[in-house]
Amino acid sequence: MDARDTDLKKELNATLQARRELGEEYESALVDSFLEKVDQRIDGAVERRVRRQLAEQQMTVARDSRSPKATDSWGERFGFGIVSLVLAVPLSAIGGGVAHLPGLLAAWAGIVGVNVVQAARANPGIFGGRRRGPSQDDRWED
């Protein structure tokens, strides 16, 4: 059994003990509190996985000499969109539940921001900018 599973089991036992002591009138509050802890645990695990995958992708891109556009496939872009939408659900719930409308707006601003950065990375000229080559300042003078 993992240490995190042990902690979760302790939390569940504590919640059940509190329910026995406090009675049925506090049952929904206790269940909500426990579910919030489970949600936090899940969000943390998802965040760690996403960070690890992003780090692996950055390492792959850093090792690879091909341009990012050459390595981007339709499947990767589609997968990024799906992951973005899947993560939007819990982020919206947490943002809206904790900070109501401002939290929901902040969560969606982050989601949109990540997708804009991904679109700009995959299509450098999409927002009217053009890729700049090395300038005089970037070159070594002999």
GROMACS .gro file of N, CA and C in nm:
model
  426
    1MET      N    1   0.085  -0.118   0.000
    1MET     CA    2   0.000   0.000   0.000
    1MET      C    3   0.090   0.124   0.000
    2ASP      N    4   0.058   0.219  -0.081
    2ASP     CA    5   0.132   0.342  -0.095
    2ASP      C    6   0.108   0.433   0.026
    3ALA      N    7   0.206   0.518   0.058
    3ALA     CA    8   0.192   0.610   0.172
    3ALA      C    9   0.074   0.705   0.151
    4ARG      N   10   0.051   0.745   0.024
    4ARG     CA   11  -0.062   0.834  -0.005
    4ARG      C   12  -0.194   0.763   0.020
    5ASP      N   13  -0.200   0.632  -0.012
    5ASP     CA   14  -0.321   0.555   0.015
    5ASP      C   15  -0.345   0.544   0.164
    6THR      N   16  -0.237   0.528   0.241
    6THR     CA   17  -0.249   0.520   0.387
    6THR      C   18  -0.303   0.651   0.443
    7ASP      N   19  -0.253   0.763   0.392
    7ASP     CA   20  -0.302   0.894   0.437
    7ASP      C   21  -0.450   0.911   0.405
    8LEU      N   22  -0.489   0.868   0.286
    8LEU     CA   23  -0.629   0.880   0.247
    8LEU      C   24  -0.717   0.790   0.334
    9LYS      N   25  -0.668   0.673   0.366
    9LYS     CA   26  -0.743   0.582   0.452
    9LYS      C   27  -0.759   0.643   0.593
   10LYS      N   28  -0.652   0.708   0.643
   10LYS     CA   29  -0.661   0.775   0.773
   10LYS      C   30  -0.764   0.887   0.770
   11GLU      N   31  -0.764   0.963   0.659
   11GLU     CA   32  -0.862   1.072   0.645
   11GLU      C   33  -1.004   1.017   0.645
   12LEU      N   34  -1.025   0.906   0.575
   12LEU     CA   35  -1.157   0.846   0.571
   12LEU      C   36  -1.199   0.797   0.711
   13ASN      N   37  -1.107   0.733   0.779
   13ASN     CA   38  -1.138   0.687   0.916
   13ASN      C   39  -1.169   0.804   1.008
   14ALA      N   40  -1.093   0.914   0.995
   14ALA     CA   41  -1.119   1.032   1.077
   14ALA      C   42  -1.256   1.092   1.045
   15THR      N   43  -1.291   1.093   0.917
   15THR     CA   44  -1.422   1.145   0.877
   15THR      C   45  -1.534   1.060   0.933
   16LEU      N   46  -1.518   0.929   0.926
   16LEU     CA   47  -1.620   0.838   0.981
   16LEU      C   48  -1.632   0.853   1.132
   17GLN      N   49  -1.519   0.867   1.201
   17GLN     CA   50  -1.521   0.886   1.346
   17GLN      C   51  -1.591   1.017   1.383
   18ALA      N   52  -1.562   1.124   1.307
   18ALA     CA   53  -1.626   1.253   1.332
   18ALA      C   54  -1.776   1.242   1.309
   19ARG      N   55  -1.818   1.166   1.208
   19ARG     CA   56  -1.960   1.148   1.183
   19ARG      C   57  -2.028   1.077   1.299
   20ARG      N   58  -1.959   0.977   1.355
   20ARG     CA   59  -2.017   0.906   1.469
   20ARG      C   60  -2.032   1.000   1.589
   21GLU      N   61  -1.933   1.086   1.609
   21GLU     CA   62  -1.936   1.176   1.724
   21GLU      C   63  -2.035   1.292   1.705
   22LEU      N   64  -2.041   1.346   1.583
   22LEU     CA   65  -2.123   1.465   1.559
   22LEU      C   66  -2.268   1.431   1.522
   23GLY      N   67  -2.290   1.315   1.466
   23GLY     CA   68  -2.425   1.278   1.429
   23GLY      C   69  -2.454   1.301   1.283
   24GLU      N   70  -2.575   1.262   1.243
   24GLU     CA   71  -2.613   1.266   1.103
   24GLU      C   72  -2.630   1.407   1.047
   25GLU      N   73  -2.654   1.506   1.131
   25GLU     CA   74  -2.678   1.641   1.079
   25GLU      C   75  -2.552   1.700   1.015
   26TYR      N   76  -2.434   1.650   1.048
   26TYR     CA   77  -2.310   1.700   0.989
   26TYR      C   78  -2.256   1.608   0.878
   27GLU      N   79  -2.333   1.507   0.843
   27GLU     CA   80  -2.286   1.406   0.748
   27GLU      C   81  -2.250   1.468   0.612
   28SER      N   82  -2.336   1.552   0.558
   28SER     CA   83  -2.309   1.608   0.424
   28SER      C   84  -2.184   1.698   0.427
   29ALA      N   85  -2.166   1.773   0.533
   29ALA     CA   86  -2.046   1.858   0.542
   29ALA      C   87  -1.920   1.773   0.552
   30LEU      N   88  -1.927   1.665   0.627
   30LEU     CA   89  -1.811   1.576   0.640
   30LEU      C   90  -1.779   1.507   0.507
   31VAL      N   91  -1.882   1.462   0.438
   31VAL     CA   92  -1.861   1.398   0.309
   31VAL      C   93  -1.802   1.498   0.210
   32ASP      N   94  -1.855   1.619   0.207
   32ASP     CA   95  -1.802   1.723   0.117
   32ASP      C   96  -1.656   1.751   0.147
   33SER      N   97  -1.621   1.759   0.273
   33SER     CA   98  -1.483   1.784   0.312
   33SER      C   99  -1.391   1.671   0.266
   34PHE      N  100  -1.436   1.548   0.284
   34PHE     CA  101  -1.354   1.434   0.242
   34PHE      C  102  -1.339   1.432   0.090
   35LEU      N  103  -1.448   1.458   0.018
   35LEU     CA  104  -1.441   1.459  -0.128
   35LEU      C  105  -1.350   1.571  -0.179
   36GLU      N  106  -1.348   1.682  -0.109
   36GLU     CA  107  -1.258   1.791  -0.148
   36GLU      C  108  -1.113   1.747  -0.134
   37LYS      N  109  -1.083   1.672  -0.028
   37LYS     CA  110  -0.947   1.621  -0.011
   37LYS      C  111  -0.912   1.521  -0.121
   38VAL      N  112  -1.007   1.438  -0.159
   38VAL     CA  113  -0.983   1.343  -0.268
   38VAL      C  114  -0.960   1.418  -0.399
   39ASP      N  115  -1.041   1.523  -0.424
   39ASP     CA  116  -1.023   1.604  -0.544
   39ASP      C  117  -0.885   1.668  -0.547
   40GLN      N  118  -0.840   1.719  -0.433
   40GLN     CA  119  -0.708   1.779  -0.427
   40GLN      C  120  -0.600   1.676  -0.456
   41ARG      N  121  -0.618   1.556  -0.405
   41ARG     CA  122  -0.522   1.449  -0.431
   41ARG      C  123  -0.517   1.416  -0.579
   42ILE      N  124  -0.634   1.406  -0.643
   42ILE     CA  125  -0.640   1.376  -0.786
   42ILE      C  126  -0.578   1.488  -0.867
   43ASP      N  127  -0.613   1.613  -0.832
   43ASP     CA  128  -0.557   1.727  -0.905
   43ASP      C  129  -0.405   1.731  -0.894
   44GLY      N  130  -0.354   1.700  -0.777
   44GLY     CA  131  -0.208   1.698  -0.760
   44GLY      C  132  -0.143   1.590  -0.846
   45ALA      N  133  -0.206   1.473  -0.853
   45ALA     CA  134  -0.151   1.365  -0.934
   45ALA      C  135  -0.154   1.402  -1.083
   46VAL      N  136  -0.264   1.461  -1.127
   46VAL     CA  137  -0.275   1.502  -1.267
   46VAL      C  138  -0.172   1.609  -1.298
   47GLU      N  139  -0.157   1.704  -1.208
   47GLU     CA  140  -0.060   1.812  -1.229
   47GLU      C  141   0.082   1.756  -1.239
   48ARG      N  142   0.117   1.661  -1.152
   48ARG     CA  143   0.251   1.600  -1.158
   48ARG      C  144   0.271   1.528  -1.291
   49ARG      N  145   0.170   1.455  -1.337
   49ARG     CA  146   0.182   1.384  -1.464
   49ARG      C  147   0.199   1.480  -1.580
   50VAL      N  148   0.120   1.587  -1.580
   50VAL     CA  149   0.128   1.685  -1.689
   50VAL      C  150   0.266   1.751  -1.689
   51ARG      N  151   0.315   1.788  -1.569
   51ARG     CA  152   0.448   1.849  -1.562
   51ARG      C  153   0.555   1.753  -1.612
   52ARG      N  154   0.544   1.626  -1.574
   52ARG     CA  155   0.643   1.527  -1.617
   52ARG      C  156   0.638   1.510  -1.769
   53GLN      N  157   0.517   1.504  -1.825
   53GLN     CA  158   0.505   1.489  -1.970
   53GLN      C  159   0.558   1.612  -2.043
   54LEU      N  160   0.531   1.730  -1.990
   54LEU     CA  161   0.584   1.851  -2.052
   54LEU      C  162   0.736   1.854  -2.046
   55ALA      N  163   0.792   1.812  -1.934
   55ALA     CA  164   0.938   1.808  -1.922
   55ALA      C  165   0.997   1.709  -2.020
   56GLU      N  166   0.932   1.593  -2.035
   56GLU     CA  167   0.980   1.494  -2.132
   56GLU      C  168   0.972   1.549  -2.274
   57GLN      N  169   0.863   1.619  -2.306
   57GLN     CA  170   0.851   1.678  -2.439
   57GLN      C  171   0.958   1.784  -2.462
   58GLN      N  172   0.984   1.866  -2.361
   58GLN     CA  173   1.087   1.968  -2.375
   58GLN      C  174   1.224   1.906  -2.395
   59MET      N  175   1.251   1.796  -2.325
   59MET     CA  176   1.378   1.728  -2.343
   59MET      C  177   1.388   1.670  -2.484
   60THR      N  178   1.280   1.615  -2.534
   60THR     CA  179   1.280   1.559  -2.669
   60THR      C  180   1.303   1.668  -2.772
   61VAL      N  181   1.236   1.781  -2.757
   61VAL     CA  182   1.254   1.892  -2.851
   61VAL      C  183   1.395   1.948  -2.842
   62ALA      N  184   1.449   1.956  -2.720
   62ALA     CA  185   1.584   2.008  -2.704
   62ALA      C  186   1.687   1.915  -2.769
   63ARG      N  187   1.664   1.787  -2.763
   63ARG     CA  188   1.758   1.691  -2.824
   63ARG      C  189   1.742   1.684  -2.975
   64ASP      N  190   1.624   1.713  -3.021
   64ASP     CA  191   1.593   1.698  -3.163
   64ASP      C  192   1.629   1.826  -3.236
   65SER      N  193   1.696   1.815  -3.347
   65SER     CA  194   1.737   1.935  -3.421
   65SER      C  195   1.633   1.979  -3.522
   66ARG      N  196   1.525   1.902  -3.539
   66ARG     CA  197   1.420   1.941  -3.633
   66ARG      C  198   1.341   2.059  -3.578
   67SER      N  199   1.277   2.133  -3.666
   67SER     CA  200   1.195   2.246  -3.622
   67SER      C  201   1.071   2.192  -3.553
   68PRO      N  202   1.012   2.271  -3.459
   68PRO     CA  203   0.891   2.224  -3.391
   68PRO      C  204   0.776   2.194  -3.487
   69LYS      N  205   0.766   2.270  -3.596
   69LYS     CA  206   0.657   2.247  -3.690
   69LYS      C  207   0.671   2.111  -3.757
   70ALA      N  208   0.796   2.068  -3.781
   70ALA     CA  209   0.817   1.938  -3.845
   70ALA      C  210   0.779   1.823  -3.751
   71THR      N  211   0.788   1.845  -3.620
   71THR     CA  212   0.757   1.738  -3.526
   71THR      C  213   0.611   1.739  -3.482
   72ASP      N  214   0.541   1.850  -3.503
   72ASP     CA  215   0.400   1.856  -3.463
   72ASP      C  216   0.315   1.780  -3.564
   73SER      N  217   0.238   1.690  -3.515
   73SER     CA  218   0.147   1.617  -3.602
   73SER      C  219   0.004   1.655  -3.564
   74TRP      N  220  -0.089   1.618  -3.649
   74TRP     CA  221  -0.228   1.644  -3.621
   74TRP      C  222  -0.269   1.576  -3.492
   75GLY      N  223  -0.220   1.455  -3.469
   75GLY     CA  224  -0.255   1.379  -3.349
   75GLY      C  225  -0.210   1.449  -3.222
   76GLU      N  226  -0.091   1.509  -3.224
   76GLU     CA  227  -0.043   1.581  -3.107
   76GLU      C  228  -0.129   1.702  -3.078
   77ARG      N  229  -0.164   1.776  -3.180
   77ARG     CA  230  -0.250   1.893  -3.161
   77ARG      C  231  -0.388   1.852  -3.111
   78PHE      N  232  -0.442   1.746  -3.168
   78PHE     CA  233  -0.573   1.695  -3.125
   78PHE      C  234  -0.565   1.647  -2.980
   79GLY      N  235  -0.460   1.575  -2.947
   79GLY     CA  236  -0.441   1.527  -2.810
   79GLY      C  237  -0.428   1.642  -2.711
   80PHE      N  238  -0.356   1.746  -2.750
   80PHE     CA  239  -0.341   1.862  -2.662
   80PHE      C  240  -0.477   1.927  -2.637
   81GLY      N  241  -0.558   1.937  -2.742
   81GLY     CA  242  -0.691   1.995  -2.727
   81GLY      C  243  -0.779   1.911  -2.635
   82ILE      N  244  -0.773   1.779  -2.649
   82ILE     CA  245  -0.853   1.690  -2.565
   82ILE      C  246  -0.808   1.701  -2.420
   83VAL      N  247  -0.677   1.698  -2.395
   83VAL     CA  248  -0.625   1.709  -2.258
   83VAL      C  249  -0.666   1.843  -2.198
   84SER      N  250  -0.659   1.947  -2.279
   84SER     CA  251  -0.699   2.079  -2.231
   84SER      C  252  -0.845   2.081  -2.188
   85LEU      N  253  -0.932   2.022  -2.267
   85LEU     CA  254  -1.074   2.020  -2.232
   85LEU      C  255  -1.100   1.931  -2.110
   86VAL      N  256  -1.031   1.819  -2.101
   86VAL     CA  257  -1.050   1.729  -1.987
   86VAL      C  258  -1.006   1.797  -1.857
   87LEU      N  259  -0.894   1.867  -1.862
   87LEU     CA  260  -0.847   1.936  -1.743
   87LEU      C  261  -0.931   2.060  -1.712
   88ALA      N  262  -1.001   2.112  -1.811
   88ALA     CA  263  -1.084   2.230  -1.789
   88ALA      C  264  -1.198   2.202  -1.692
   89VAL      N  265  -1.248   2.080  -1.692
   89VAL     CA  266  -1.363   2.047  -1.607
   89VAL      C  267  -1.327   2.058  -1.458
   90PRO      N  268  -1.224   1.988  -1.410
   90PRO     CA  269  -1.193   2.002  -1.267
   90PRO      C  270  -1.141   2.141  -1.231
   91LEU      N  271  -1.064   2.202  -1.323
   91LEU     CA  272  -1.015   2.337  -1.293
   91LEU      C  273  -1.130   2.436  -1.281
   92SER      N  274  -1.230   2.423  -1.367
   92SER     CA  275  -1.348   2.510  -1.358
   92SER      C  276  -1.424   2.485  -1.228
   93ALA      N  277  -1.439   2.360  -1.192
   93ALA     CA  278  -1.511   2.327  -1.069
   93ALA      C  279  -1.439   2.382  -0.947
   94ILE      N  280  -1.309   2.365  -0.944
   94ILE     CA  281  -1.232   2.414  -0.829
   94ILE      C  282  -1.233   2.566  -0.826
   95GLY      N  283  -1.204   2.630  -0.941
   95GLY     CA  284  -1.202   2.776  -0.947
   95GLY      C  285  -1.337   2.836  -0.912
   96GLY      N  286  -1.444   2.780  -0.968
   96GLY     CA  287  -1.577   2.830  -0.941
   96GLY      C  288  -1.623   2.802  -0.799
   97GLY      N  289  -1.584   2.686  -0.747
   97GLY     CA  290  -1.624   2.650  -0.611
   97GLY      C  291  -1.553   2.729  -0.505
   98VAL      N  292  -1.426   2.759  -0.528
   98VAL     CA  293  -1.347   2.829  -0.427
   98VAL      C  294  -1.367   2.980  -0.436
   99ALA      N  295  -1.355   3.036  -0.558
   99ALA     CA  296  -1.359   3.181  -0.572
   99ALA      C  297  -1.476   3.229  -0.658
  100HIS      N  298  -1.570   3.143  -0.684
  100HIS     CA  299  -1.690   3.176  -0.762
  100HIS      C  300  -1.653   3.228  -0.901
  101LEU      N  301  -1.715   3.334  -0.949
  101LEU     CA  302  -1.693   3.382  -1.085
  101LEU      C  303  -1.548   3.424  -1.110
  102PRO      N  304  -1.484   3.500  -1.019
  102PRO     CA  305  -1.343   3.535  -1.046
  102PRO      C  306  -1.253   3.411  -1.057
  103GLY      N  307  -1.279   3.311  -0.978
  103GLY     CA  308  -1.201   3.188  -0.986
  103GLY      C  309  -1.224   3.115  -1.116
  104LEU      N  310  -1.349   3.111  -1.159
  104LEU     CA  311  -1.382   3.048  -1.286
  104LEU      C  312  -1.316   3.122  -1.402
  105LEU      N  313  -1.322   3.254  -1.398
  105LEU     CA  314  -1.258   3.333  -1.504
  105LEU      C  315  -1.108   3.315  -1.504
  106ALA      N  316  -1.047   3.308  -1.387
  106ALA     CA  317  -0.902   3.286  -1.380
  106ALA      C  318  -0.864   3.149  -1.436
  107ALA      N  319  -0.943   3.048  -1.403
  107ALA     CA  320  -0.916   2.913  -1.454
  107ALA      C  321  -0.924   2.911  -1.606
  108TRP      N  322  -1.028   2.973  -1.661
  108TRP     CA  323  -1.044   2.972  -1.806
  108TRP      C  324  -0.942   3.062  -1.875
  109ALA      N  325  -0.900   3.169  -1.810
  109ALA     CA  326  -0.794   3.252  -1.868
  109ALA      C  327  -0.666   3.170  -1.880
  110GLY      N  328  -0.636   3.090  -1.780
  110GLY     CA  329  -0.518   3.004  -1.787
  110GLY      C  330  -0.531   2.900  -1.896
  111ILE      N  331  -0.647   2.840  -1.908
  111ILE     CA  332  -0.669   2.738  -2.011
  111ILE      C  333  -0.654   2.800  -2.150
  112VAL      N  334  -0.717   2.915  -2.171
  112VAL     CA  335  -0.707   2.982  -2.301
  112VAL      C  336  -0.562   3.024  -2.327
  113GLY      N  337  -0.494   3.074  -2.224
  113GLY     CA  338  -0.355   3.115  -2.241
  113GLY      C  339  -0.265   3.000  -2.284
  114VAL      N  340  -0.281   2.886  -2.222
  114VAL     CA  341  -0.201   2.769  -2.259
  114VAL      C  342  -0.228   2.728  -2.403
  115ASN      N  343  -0.355   2.734  -2.443
  115ASN     CA  344  -0.389   2.695  -2.580
  115ASN      C  345  -0.339   2.798  -2.681
  116VAL      N  346  -0.339   2.925  -2.647
  116VAL     CA  347  -0.286   3.027  -2.737
  116VAL      C  348  -0.136   3.007  -2.755
  117VAL      N  349  -0.065   2.981  -2.646
  117VAL     CA  350   0.079   2.956  -2.655
  117VAL      C  351   0.106   2.833  -2.741
  118GLN      N  352   0.028   2.728  -2.723
  118GLN     CA  353   0.044   2.606  -2.804
  118GLN      C  354   0.018   2.636  -2.951
  119ALA      N  355  -0.085   2.713  -2.981
  119ALA     CA  356  -0.116   2.747  -3.120
  119ALA      C  357  -0.005   2.832  -3.181
  120ALA      N  358   0.047   2.926  -3.104
  120ALA     CA  359   0.154   3.012  -3.153
  120ALA      C  360   0.282   2.932  -3.176
  121ARG      N  361   0.306   2.834  -3.090
  121ARG     CA  362   0.426   2.751  -3.106
  121ARG      C  363   0.415   2.662  -3.229
  122ALA      N  364   0.297   2.607  -3.250
  122ALA     CA  365   0.277   2.516  -3.363
  122ALA      C  366   0.269   2.592  -3.496
  123ASN      N  367   0.219   2.715  -3.494
  123ASN     CA  368   0.203   2.797  -3.615
  123ASN      C  369   0.261   2.934  -3.590
  124PRO      N  370   0.392   2.953  -3.610
  124PRO     CA  371   0.457   3.079  -3.571
  124PRO      C  372   0.397   3.205  -3.632
  125GLY      N  373   0.340   3.200  -3.750
  125GLY     CA  374   0.287   3.321  -3.812
  125GLY      C  375   0.139   3.343  -3.787
  126ILE      N  376   0.077   3.265  -3.699
  126ILE     CA  377  -0.068   3.268  -3.682
  126ILE      C  378  -0.120   3.401  -3.625
  127PHE      N  379  -0.042   3.468  -3.544
  127PHE     CA  380  -0.088   3.591  -3.481
  127PHE      C  381  -0.026   3.715  -3.544
  128GLY      N  382   0.014   3.704  -3.670
  128GLY     CA  383   0.064   3.820  -3.742
  128GLY      C  384   0.212   3.845  -3.721
  129GLY      N  385   0.272   3.775  -3.630
  129GLY     CA  386   0.416   3.791  -3.610
  129GLY      C  387   0.490   3.705  -3.710
  130ARG      N  388   0.614   3.740  -3.732
  130ARG     CA  389   0.694   3.656  -3.820
  130ARG      C  390   0.817   3.612  -3.744
  131ARG      N  391   0.865   3.500  -3.781
  131ARG     CA  392   0.984   3.450  -3.714
  131ARG      C  393   1.101   3.537  -3.753
  132ARG      N  394   1.175   3.576  -3.655
  132ARG     CA  395   1.289   3.659  -3.687
  132ARG      C  396   1.412   3.571  -3.692
  133GLY      N  397   1.496   3.602  -3.782
  133GLY     CA  398   1.623   3.531  -3.791
  133GLY      C  399   1.720   3.593  -3.694
  134PRO      N  400   1.843   3.544  -3.693
  134PRO     CA  401   1.941   3.602  -3.602
  134PRO      C  402   1.973   3.746  -3.643
  135SER      N  403   1.974   3.835  -3.548
  135SER     CA  404   2.003   3.975  -3.578
  135SER      C  405   2.153   3.997  -3.568
  136GLN      N  406   2.194   4.117  -3.599
  136GLN     CA  407   2.336   4.152  -3.589
  136GLN      C  408   2.386   4.135  -3.446
  137ASP      N  409   2.299   4.166  -3.348
  137ASP     CA  410   2.339   4.155  -3.208
  137ASP      C  411   2.359   4.010  -3.165
  138ASP      N  412   2.290   3.917  -3.231
  138ASP     CA  413   2.297   3.777  -3.193
  138ASP      C  414   2.420   3.708  -3.248
  139ARG      N  415   2.486   3.766  -3.348
  139ARG     CA  416   2.601   3.702  -3.411
  139ARG      C  417   2.730   3.746  -3.342
  140TRP      N  418   2.826   3.656  -3.346
  140TRP     CA  419   2.958   3.687  -3.292
  140TRP      C  420   3.034   3.772  -3.394
  141GLU      N  421   3.102   3.870  -3.345
  141GLU     CA  422   3.184   3.950  -3.435
  141GLU      C  423   3.325   3.892  -3.435
  142ASP      N  424   3.384   3.884  -3.556
  142ASP     CA  425   3.520   3.831  -3.567
  142ASP      C  426   3.623   3.939  -3.551
   0.00000   0.00000   0.00000
